[in-house]
């Protein structure tokens, strides 16, 4: 993951609260797409724990993460987008790096108006790896697979902690790529509006 901002602006996140949330079976029982959101920004602890659940480091000695990732390359980046701008989640530092001051939520909504009410949208960006070790058709499936795994972590965290979310493929990819200065090798497949229940 490339650092795109100077260190002064980095937002240090809270340590994950390991005691929170319902158990896994309750989270699975509660998981569903919810498309209504309270108009309230997420508390820093909630945002911190959500990002850690998505792809945080859970084994500091090896850098291992909460989500499976193909070839151990950790190729899914998570952008936290609010009306005030966008930040890139740095799992290694458990911090947020500001990368844009633009409100990207209209581009993330891509015409689905309910997204405009979300205080936060997580954008999952996979880097397509042209690995010599993985055979076709594996190469082209790694990015969608890794994106889906991070998405499921987000969905289960939300279900366990009474946060509303939905996995979405709809978005204005060209605008997002331009605003976030992404490359052709970056693959935008899913985003998650997240908010408190109304
Ligand atoms: C790959 C993928 C893309 C999706 N894209 C959208 C979308 O663009 N907009 C939306 O409102 N829901 C989207 N969904 C959510 C599905 O509509 C939803 O999961 C499905 O209707 C089943 O409902 P449930 O999640 O409540 O079980 C998407 C889900 C997946 C897995």
XYZ file of C-alpha atoms and ligand atoms in Angstrom:
229
model
C 0.000 0.000 0.000
C 1.389 3.379 -0.961
C 1.366 6.222 1.532
C -0.211 9.230 -0.193
C -0.101 11.908 2.492
C 2.334 13.384 4.957
C 2.472 11.845 8.439
C 1.159 14.938 10.268
C -2.367 14.358 8.990
C -2.533 10.655 9.820
C -5.451 9.690 12.088
C -4.413 7.173 14.720
C -7.227 4.668 15.355
C -8.297 3.136 18.691
C -7.084 -0.309 19.708
C -9.700 -2.965 18.845
C -12.239 -3.707 21.562
C -12.129 -7.509 21.756
C -15.104 -7.720 24.120
C -17.756 -6.168 21.896
C -20.383 -7.627 19.585
C -22.768 -10.542 19.666
C -21.474 -14.060 19.106
C -20.906 -15.329 15.571
C -24.133 -17.347 15.328
C -26.215 -14.297 16.312
C -24.310 -12.164 13.795
C -25.044 -14.700 11.061
C -28.690 -14.839 12.105
C -28.912 -11.017 11.949
C -26.942 -10.423 8.742
C -28.971 -8.738 6.040
C -28.727 -5.793 3.663
C -29.969 -2.584 5.279
C -30.275 0.572 3.198
C -31.313 3.148 5.819
C -28.818 5.007 7.986
C -29.029 7.435 10.883
C -27.493 10.797 9.949
C -24.720 10.551 12.564
C -20.957 10.123 11.997
C -19.420 6.950 13.405
C -17.645 7.203 16.769
C -13.880 6.719 16.426
C -13.981 3.424 18.381
C -16.689 2.060 16.065
C -14.797 3.140 12.947
C -11.557 1.701 14.353
C -13.116 -1.668 15.151
C -14.944 -1.824 11.821
C -11.688 -1.287 9.894
C -9.815 -3.766 12.072
C -12.545 -6.345 11.398
C -12.304 -5.642 7.651
C -8.560 -6.219 7.301
C -6.762 -5.355 10.519
C -3.542 -6.980 11.693
C -4.445 -9.734 14.175
C -0.968 -11.366 14.306
C 1.568 -8.553 14.686
C 4.507 -10.979 14.703
C 3.763 -12.046 11.106
C 1.572 -9.158 9.905
C -1.324 -11.600 9.432
C -4.758 -10.075 9.038
C -8.386 -10.708 10.013
C -9.223 -11.488 6.350
C -7.815 -14.243 4.148
C -5.774 -12.789 1.287
C -4.468 -14.654 -1.717
C -0.705 -15.218 -1.858
C -0.390 -13.259 1.403
C -0.112 -10.086 -0.685
C -2.812 -8.119 1.191
C -3.945 -6.569 -2.050
C -7.298 -5.120 -0.928
C -7.123 -1.482 0.149
C -9.996 -0.026 2.175
C -10.890 3.655 1.737
C -13.073 5.278 4.401
C -15.147 7.939 2.624
C -17.256 10.558 4.408
C -18.778 13.831 3.196
C -15.547 15.492 4.456
C -13.149 13.452 2.326
C -11.513 10.065 1.895
C -8.830 8.259 3.890
C -6.860 5.095 3.141
C -6.762 2.525 5.958
C -3.215 1.513 6.856
C -3.587 -1.877 8.576
C 0.057 -2.060 9.678
C -0.200 1.233 11.614
C -3.937 0.884 12.337
C -4.370 4.440 11.115
C -6.123 6.463 8.436
C -4.180 8.406 5.826
C -6.147 11.312 4.283
C -6.020 11.068 0.475
C -8.800 13.372 -0.734
C -10.788 16.325 0.602
C -13.599 15.718 -1.895
C -16.982 14.278 -0.981
C -16.905 11.003 -2.937
C -20.251 9.741 -1.632
C -22.211 10.855 -4.754
C -19.730 8.915 -6.926
C -20.031 5.927 -4.592
C -23.842 6.164 -4.699
C -23.736 5.926 -8.493
C -27.393 6.972 -8.723
C -28.716 4.876 -5.796
C -29.950 7.757 -3.627
C -30.177 5.926 -0.303
C -26.360 5.889 -0.149
C -26.340 9.709 0.099
C -27.673 9.383 3.678
C -24.807 7.168 4.856
C -22.250 8.912 7.111
C -19.530 6.538 5.887
C -18.874 4.422 2.809
C -16.039 1.901 2.769
C -14.619 1.423 -0.728
C -12.744 -1.839 -1.344
C -9.985 -1.553 -3.952
C -8.170 -4.694 -5.029
C -4.896 -4.599 -6.906
C -4.835 -7.128 -9.730
C -1.660 -9.143 -9.280
C -0.062 -10.432 -12.436
C 1.612 -13.221 -10.535
C 3.779 -15.744 -12.300
C 2.894 -18.414 -9.754
C -0.878 -18.396 -10.101
C -2.248 -20.042 -13.264
C -5.162 -18.734 -15.350
C -8.039 -18.444 -14.529
C -6.882 -17.950 -10.926
C -5.176 -14.625 -11.795
C -8.402 -12.901 -12.772
C -10.375 -14.294 -9.841
C -8.025 -13.291 -7.015
C -9.167 -9.657 -6.850
C -12.911 -10.474 -6.668
C -12.297 -13.274 -4.171
C -10.201 -11.121 -1.853
C -12.694 -8.247 -2.130
C -15.564 -10.573 -1.187
C -13.728 -11.844 1.868
C -13.118 -8.326 3.215
C -16.757 -7.501 2.441
C -17.983 -10.459 4.477
C -15.853 -9.392 7.467
C -17.471 -5.935 7.270
C -20.959 -7.431 7.014
C -20.448 -9.728 10.009
C -18.945 -6.961 12.161
C -21.936 -4.747 11.361
C -24.417 -7.530 12.089
C -22.711 -8.254 15.427
C -22.669 -4.589 16.445
C -26.070 -3.253 15.281
C -24.618 -1.206 12.432
C -26.430 -1.020 9.095
C -24.652 -1.943 5.873
C -25.088 -3.397 2.400
C -22.474 -4.703 -0.052
C -22.808 -2.789 -3.328
C -21.326 -3.125 -6.758
C -22.914 0.076 -8.056
C -20.597 3.121 -8.189
C -19.082 5.624 -10.636
C -15.770 3.827 -11.103
C -14.203 6.377 -13.483
C -14.783 9.315 -11.117
C -13.529 7.364 -8.103
C -10.392 6.233 -9.932
C -9.675 9.783 -11.037
C -10.309 11.336 -7.596
C -8.264 8.705 -5.750
C -5.494 8.677 -8.392
C -5.852 4.925 -8.885
C -4.230 2.915 -11.669
C -5.534 0.490 -14.307
C -4.427 -2.390 -12.065
C -6.827 -1.228 -9.330
C -10.134 -3.038 -9.361
C -13.222 -1.414 -7.747
C -15.800 -4.155 -7.181
C -17.641 -3.422 -3.933
C -18.395 -0.657 -1.470
C -20.215 -0.649 1.880
C -22.287 2.266 3.173
C -22.230 1.973 6.980
C -24.220 3.778 9.658
C -26.110 3.473 12.901
C -29.600 2.061 12.843
C -32.455 4.582 12.561
C -21.620 -8.545 -5.605
C -22.820 -7.837 -5.021
C -23.220 -6.627 -5.545
C -24.322 -5.951 -4.998
N -24.656 -4.703 -5.483
C -25.651 -4.017 -4.895
C -25.948 -2.684 -5.326
O -25.312 -2.131 -6.214
N -26.931 -2.008 -4.677
C -27.653 -2.571 -3.672
O -28.532 -1.886 -3.132
N -27.423 -3.831 -3.233
C -26.431 -4.567 -3.815
N -26.125 -5.831 -3.370
C -26.874 -6.403 -2.246
C -27.887 -7.479 -2.736
O -28.937 -6.862 -3.414
C -28.403 -8.249 -1.510
O -27.317 -8.890 -0.860
C -29.434 -9.283 -1.934
O -30.610 -8.657 -2.351
C -29.784 -10.255 -0.800
O -30.303 -9.547 0.307
P -29.679 -9.741 1.775
O -28.237 -9.251 1.719
O -30.522 -8.890 2.684
O -29.744 -11.179 2.102
C -25.046 -6.526 -3.915
C -24.630 -7.751 -3.403
C -23.534 -8.406 -3.938
C -23.095 -9.719 -3.333
